[in-house]
Amino acid sequence: MKIIDEKGKLFGLINIIDLVLLLIVAALAVGGLMFLRREGPSEVLPTKDFYVMVLCKEYSQDVADAFKVDDRLFYGGTFTNLVITEVKTEPAKVDVFLPDGTIVAAEHPEMKDIYVTVKIEDDPIDPSDPFPYFGALHATVGKNVLIKTTSVEVPGDIIKVWE
């Protein structure tokens, strides 16, 4: 017995073109059933806003002036859910070596320490990962992060995280 006979039928039963069409219809029917029987939307995680204070040490006043309240931070080629809510400056403390060998902290006449408060908006609260995210990084005290907006890009250290 031939697989395809002279009339083009498979095993003498069905035309190959008809078989292909039948398989396409069956695949569409199975796909439609799977689509209709799918589960509803997954559970939406609750969200919470967090605040992070970042200390950028020893920059000029021009850099501090480049930070603007309500500027959105930029990370990974896109804007994020991070928004600057407050910017404060104070004179930078620098170590000064005295002739007797002691070290004292003194205020730098020009450089500033910049305290940038950033709001993490609508951060999903996942019980398996309770940390807020600063871009792609966990927002934890001591972590070095990059604050990048359309007008400034400065590294700093997270010194405080709160809700």
PDB file of C-alpha atoms in Angstrom:
ATOM      1  CA  MET A   1       0.000   0.000   0.000  1.00  0.00           C
ATOM      2  CA  LYS A   2       1.407   3.370  -1.013  1.00  0.00           C
ATOM      3  CA  ILE A   3       1.409   6.308   1.362  1.00  0.00           C
ATOM      4  CA  ILE A   4       0.125   8.645  -1.368  1.00  0.00           C
ATOM      5  CA  ASP A   5      -1.823   7.054  -4.220  1.00  0.00           C
ATOM      6  CA  GLU A   6      -2.291   8.245  -7.832  1.00  0.00           C
ATOM      7  CA  LYS A   7      -5.200  10.511  -6.863  1.00  0.00           C
ATOM      8  CA  GLY A   8      -3.087  12.327  -4.223  1.00  0.00           C
ATOM      9  CA  LYS A   9      -4.870  10.769  -1.254  1.00  0.00           C
ATOM     10  CA  LEU A  10      -3.013   9.902   1.908  1.00  0.00           C
ATOM     11  CA  PHE A  11      -3.332   6.138   2.569  1.00  0.00           C
ATOM     12  CA  GLY A  12      -6.137   6.208   0.010  1.00  0.00           C
ATOM     13  CA  LEU A  13      -8.423   7.982   2.501  1.00  0.00           C
ATOM     14  CA  ILE A  14      -8.025  11.770   2.418  1.00  0.00           C
ATOM     15  CA  ASN A  15      -6.555  14.342   0.074  1.00  0.00           C
ATOM     16  CA  ILE A  16      -3.350  15.961   1.442  1.00  0.00           C
ATOM     17  CA  ILE A  17      -4.700  19.506   0.981  1.00  0.00           C
ATOM     18  CA  ASP A  18      -7.889  18.551   2.818  1.00  0.00           C
ATOM     19  CA  LEU A  19      -5.783  17.059   5.628  1.00  0.00           C
ATOM     20  CA  VAL A  20      -3.735  20.264   5.984  1.00  0.00           C
ATOM     21  CA  LEU A  21      -6.921  22.352   6.113  1.00  0.00           C
ATOM     22  CA  LEU A  22      -8.436  19.971   8.663  1.00  0.00           C
ATOM     23  CA  LEU A  23      -5.320  20.250  10.870  1.00  0.00           C
ATOM     24  CA  ILE A  24      -5.402  24.072  10.652  1.00  0.00           C
ATOM     25  CA  VAL A  25      -9.078  24.142  11.667  1.00  0.00           C
ATOM     26  CA  ALA A  26      -8.374  21.735  14.556  1.00  0.00           C
ATOM     27  CA  ALA A  27      -5.424  23.851  15.743  1.00  0.00           C
ATOM     28  CA  LEU A  28      -7.559  27.006  15.651  1.00  0.00           C
ATOM     29  CA  ALA A  29     -10.328  25.253  17.583  1.00  0.00           C
ATOM     30  CA  VAL A  30      -7.905  24.062  20.278  1.00  0.00           C
ATOM     31  CA  GLY A  31      -6.342  27.541  20.477  1.00  0.00           C
ATOM     32  CA  GLY A  32      -9.785  29.141  20.792  1.00  0.00           C
ATOM     33  CA  LEU A  33     -10.756  26.780  23.601  1.00  0.00           C
ATOM     34  CA  MET A  34      -7.514  27.497  25.448  1.00  0.00           C
ATOM     35  CA  PHE A  35      -8.124  31.239  25.035  1.00  0.00           C
ATOM     36  CA  LEU A  36     -11.663  30.998  26.396  1.00  0.00           C
ATOM     37  CA  ARG A  37     -10.685  28.767  29.324  1.00  0.00           C
ATOM     38  CA  ARG A  38      -7.704  30.817  30.463  1.00  0.00           C
ATOM     39  CA  GLU A  39      -7.543  32.077  34.023  1.00  0.00           C
ATOM     40  CA  GLY A  40      -8.596  35.607  34.837  1.00  0.00           C
ATOM     41  CA  PRO A  41      -6.074  38.366  35.429  1.00  0.00           C
ATOM     42  CA  SER A  42      -3.459  37.627  38.039  1.00  0.00           C
ATOM     43  CA  GLU A  43      -3.749  39.172  41.461  1.00  0.00           C
ATOM     44  CA  VAL A  44      -2.797  42.832  41.466  1.00  0.00           C
ATOM     45  CA  LEU A  45      -0.187  43.519  44.127  1.00  0.00           C
ATOM     46  CA  PRO A  46      -0.862  46.426  46.471  1.00  0.00           C
ATOM     47  CA  THR A  47       1.425  49.417  46.029  1.00  0.00           C
ATOM     48  CA  LYS A  48       3.051  51.768  48.470  1.00  0.00           C
ATOM     49  CA  ASP A  49       5.086  54.955  48.193  1.00  0.00           C
ATOM     50  CA  PHE A  50       8.558  55.029  49.721  1.00  0.00           C
ATOM     51  CA  TYR A  51      10.991  57.870  50.258  1.00  0.00           C
ATOM     52  CA  VAL A  52      14.758  57.621  49.933  1.00  0.00           C
ATOM     53  CA  MET A  53      17.292  60.252  50.997  1.00  0.00           C
ATOM     54  CA  VAL A  54      20.500  60.249  48.965  1.00  0.00           C
ATOM     55  CA  LEU A  55      23.646  62.119  50.023  1.00  0.00           C
ATOM     56  CA  CYS A  56      25.812  63.429  47.191  1.00  0.00           C
ATOM     57  CA  LYS A  57      29.063  64.567  48.809  1.00  0.00           C
ATOM     58  CA  GLU A  58      31.225  67.524  47.838  1.00  0.00           C
ATOM     59  CA  TYR A  59      29.697  69.099  44.740  1.00  0.00           C
ATOM     60  CA  SER A  60      29.524  72.709  43.635  1.00  0.00           C
ATOM     61  CA  GLN A  61      26.406  74.825  44.097  1.00  0.00           C
ATOM     62  CA  ASP A  62      25.865  74.623  40.315  1.00  0.00           C
ATOM     63  CA  VAL A  63      25.310  70.878  40.595  1.00  0.00           C
ATOM     64  CA  ALA A  64      22.882  71.393  43.480  1.00  0.00           C
ATOM     65  CA  ASP A  65      20.978  73.977  41.431  1.00  0.00           C
ATOM     66  CA  ALA A  66      20.599  71.457  38.576  1.00  0.00           C
ATOM     67  CA  PHE A  67      18.378  69.262  40.776  1.00  0.00           C
ATOM     68  CA  LYS A  68      14.743  70.303  40.396  1.00  0.00           C
ATOM     69  CA  VAL A  69      11.813  69.239  42.549  1.00  0.00           C
ATOM     70  CA  ASP A  70       9.351  67.074  40.545  1.00  0.00           C
ATOM     71  CA  ASP A  71      12.062  65.928  38.107  1.00  0.00           C
ATOM     72  CA  ARG A  72      11.671  62.253  37.217  1.00  0.00           C
ATOM     73  CA  LEU A  73      14.785  60.073  37.392  1.00  0.00           C
ATOM     74  CA  PHE A  74      16.078  58.326  34.294  1.00  0.00           C
ATOM     75  CA  TYR A  75      17.321  54.729  34.417  1.00  0.00           C
ATOM     76  CA  GLY A  76      18.006  52.076  31.787  1.00  0.00           C
ATOM     77  CA  GLY A  77      16.997  54.232  28.838  1.00  0.00           C
ATOM     78  CA  THR A  78      13.619  55.278  30.242  1.00  0.00           C
ATOM     79  CA  PHE A  79      12.050  57.421  32.933  1.00  0.00           C
ATOM     80  CA  THR A  80      11.201  55.636  36.180  1.00  0.00           C
ATOM     81  CA  ASN A  81       8.710  55.898  39.039  1.00  0.00           C
ATOM     82  CA  LEU A  82      11.310  57.912  41.003  1.00  0.00           C
ATOM     83  CA  VAL A  83      10.565  61.616  41.547  1.00  0.00           C
ATOM     84  CA  ILE A  84      12.682  64.237  43.346  1.00  0.00           C
ATOM     85  CA  THR A  85      10.637  65.767  46.174  1.00  0.00           C
ATOM     86  CA  GLU A  86      13.235  67.841  48.041  1.00  0.00           C
ATOM     87  CA  VAL A  87      16.795  69.115  47.621  1.00  0.00           C
ATOM     88  CA  LYS A  88      18.824  70.554  50.514  1.00  0.00           C
ATOM     89  CA  THR A  89      22.458  71.600  50.703  1.00  0.00           C
ATOM     90  CA  GLU A  90      24.906  72.281  53.479  1.00  0.00           C
ATOM     91  CA  PRO A  91      28.607  73.088  53.441  1.00  0.00           C
ATOM     92  CA  ALA A  92      30.701  69.993  52.783  1.00  0.00           C
ATOM     93  CA  LYS A  93      32.796  68.687  55.637  1.00  0.00           C
ATOM     94  CA  VAL A  94      36.380  67.905  54.654  1.00  0.00           C
ATOM     95  CA  ASP A  95      39.273  66.463  56.623  1.00  0.00           C
ATOM     96  CA  VAL A  96      42.053  68.933  57.413  1.00  0.00           C
ATOM     97  CA  PHE A  97      45.453  67.668  58.529  1.00  0.00           C
ATOM     98  CA  LEU A  98      47.048  69.930  61.128  1.00  0.00           C
ATOM     99  CA  PRO A  99      50.833  70.307  61.545  1.00  0.00           C
ATOM    100  CA  ASP A 100      50.737  68.396  64.843  1.00  0.00           C
ATOM    101  CA  GLY A 101      49.333  65.335  63.001  1.00  0.00           C
ATOM    102  CA  THR A 102      45.726  65.589  64.121  1.00  0.00           C
ATOM    103  CA  ILE A 103      42.829  65.548  61.712  1.00  0.00           C
ATOM    104  CA  VAL A 104      39.839  67.850  62.107  1.00  0.00           C
ATOM    105  CA  ALA A 105      36.661  68.237  60.094  1.00  0.00           C
ATOM    106  CA  ALA A 106      36.172  71.679  58.592  1.00  0.00           C
ATOM    107  CA  GLU A 107      33.616  73.244  56.279  1.00  0.00           C
ATOM    108  CA  HIS A 108      34.734  73.586  52.680  1.00  0.00           C
ATOM    109  CA  PRO A 109      34.326  77.197  51.491  1.00  0.00           C
ATOM    110  CA  GLU A 110      32.780  76.260  48.111  1.00  0.00           C
ATOM    111  CA  MET A 111      31.758  72.597  47.980  1.00  0.00           C
ATOM    112  CA  LYS A 112      28.341  71.423  49.177  1.00  0.00           C
ATOM    113  CA  ASP A 113      26.864  68.171  50.413  1.00  0.00           C
ATOM    114  CA  ILE A 114      23.566  67.709  48.573  1.00  0.00           C
ATOM    115  CA  TYR A 115      20.693  65.844  50.226  1.00  0.00           C
ATOM    116  CA  VAL A 116      18.192  64.670  47.600  1.00  0.00           C
ATOM    117  CA  THR A 117      14.889  63.159  48.732  1.00  0.00           C
ATOM    118  CA  VAL A 118      13.377  60.851  46.115  1.00  0.00           C
ATOM    119  CA  LYS A 119       9.847  59.442  46.173  1.00  0.00           C
ATOM    120  CA  ILE A 120       9.422  55.894  44.860  1.00  0.00           C
ATOM    121  CA  GLU A 121       5.850  56.039  43.522  1.00  0.00           C
ATOM    122  CA  ASP A 122       3.537  53.013  43.497  1.00  0.00           C
ATOM    123  CA  ASP A 123       6.170  50.423  44.338  1.00  0.00           C
ATOM    124  CA  PRO A 124       4.486  46.974  44.295  1.00  0.00           C
ATOM    125  CA  ILE A 125       4.616  45.193  47.638  1.00  0.00           C
ATOM    126  CA  ASP A 126       5.590  41.600  46.869  1.00  0.00           C
ATOM    127  CA  PRO A 127       5.714  39.451  50.040  1.00  0.00           C
ATOM    128  CA  SER A 128       8.599  37.454  48.564  1.00  0.00           C
ATOM    129  CA  ASP A 129      10.609  40.654  47.864  1.00  0.00           C
ATOM    130  CA  PRO A 130       9.621  43.414  50.326  1.00  0.00           C
ATOM    131  CA  PHE A 131      12.401  45.851  49.356  1.00  0.00           C
ATOM    132  CA  PRO A 132      11.557  49.038  47.468  1.00  0.00           C
ATOM    133  CA  TYR A 133      13.441  49.439  44.194  1.00  0.00           C
ATOM    134  CA  PHE A 134      15.573  52.412  43.171  1.00  0.00           C
ATOM    135  CA  GLY A 135      15.735  51.750  39.429  1.00  0.00           C
ATOM    136  CA  ALA A 136      16.884  48.118  39.293  1.00  0.00           C
ATOM    137  CA  LEU A 137      18.538  48.185  42.741  1.00  0.00           C
ATOM    138  CA  HIS A 138      17.114  47.502  46.174  1.00  0.00           C
ATOM    139  CA  ALA A 139      16.821  50.809  48.024  1.00  0.00           C
ATOM    140  CA  THR A 140      18.828  50.003  51.145  1.00  0.00           C
ATOM    141  CA  VAL A 141      20.879  52.287  53.367  1.00  0.00           C
ATOM    142  CA  GLY A 142      24.523  52.436  52.345  1.00  0.00           C
ATOM    143  CA  LYS A 143      23.929  51.530  48.696  1.00  0.00           C
ATOM    144  CA  ASN A 144      25.625  53.707  46.086  1.00  0.00           C
ATOM    145  CA  VAL A 145      23.133  54.870  43.440  1.00  0.00           C
ATOM    146  CA  LEU A 146      23.160  57.157  40.430  1.00  0.00           C
ATOM    147  CA  ILE A 147      20.746  60.088  40.377  1.00  0.00           C
ATOM    148  CA  LYS A 148      20.175  60.900  36.725  1.00  0.00           C
ATOM    149  CA  THR A 149      17.673  63.403  35.354  1.00  0.00           C
ATOM    150  CA  THR A 150      17.554  65.321  32.087  1.00  0.00           C
ATOM    151  CA  SER A 151      19.878  67.956  33.558  1.00  0.00           C
ATOM    152  CA  VAL A 152      22.197  66.217  36.052  1.00  0.00           C
ATOM    153  CA  GLU A 153      23.879  62.855  36.694  1.00  0.00           C
ATOM    154  CA  VAL A 154      25.509  62.412  40.101  1.00  0.00           C
ATOM    155  CA  PRO A 155      26.380  59.380  42.253  1.00  0.00           C
ATOM    156  CA  GLY A 156      25.344  59.322  45.880  1.00  0.00           C
ATOM    157  CA  ASP A 157      24.787  57.075  48.873  1.00  0.00           C
ATOM    158  CA  ILE A 158      21.386  56.163  50.296  1.00  0.00           C
ATOM    159  CA  ILE A 159      21.345  57.348  53.906  1.00  0.00           C
ATOM    160  CA  LYS A 160      17.665  56.909  54.811  1.00  0.00           C
ATOM    161  CA  VAL A 161      14.609  54.936  53.588  1.00  0.00           C
ATOM    162  CA  TRP A 162      11.068  55.374  54.924  1.00  0.00           C
ATOM    163  CA  GLU A 163       7.394  55.004  53.988  1.00  0.00           C
TER     164      GLU A 163
END
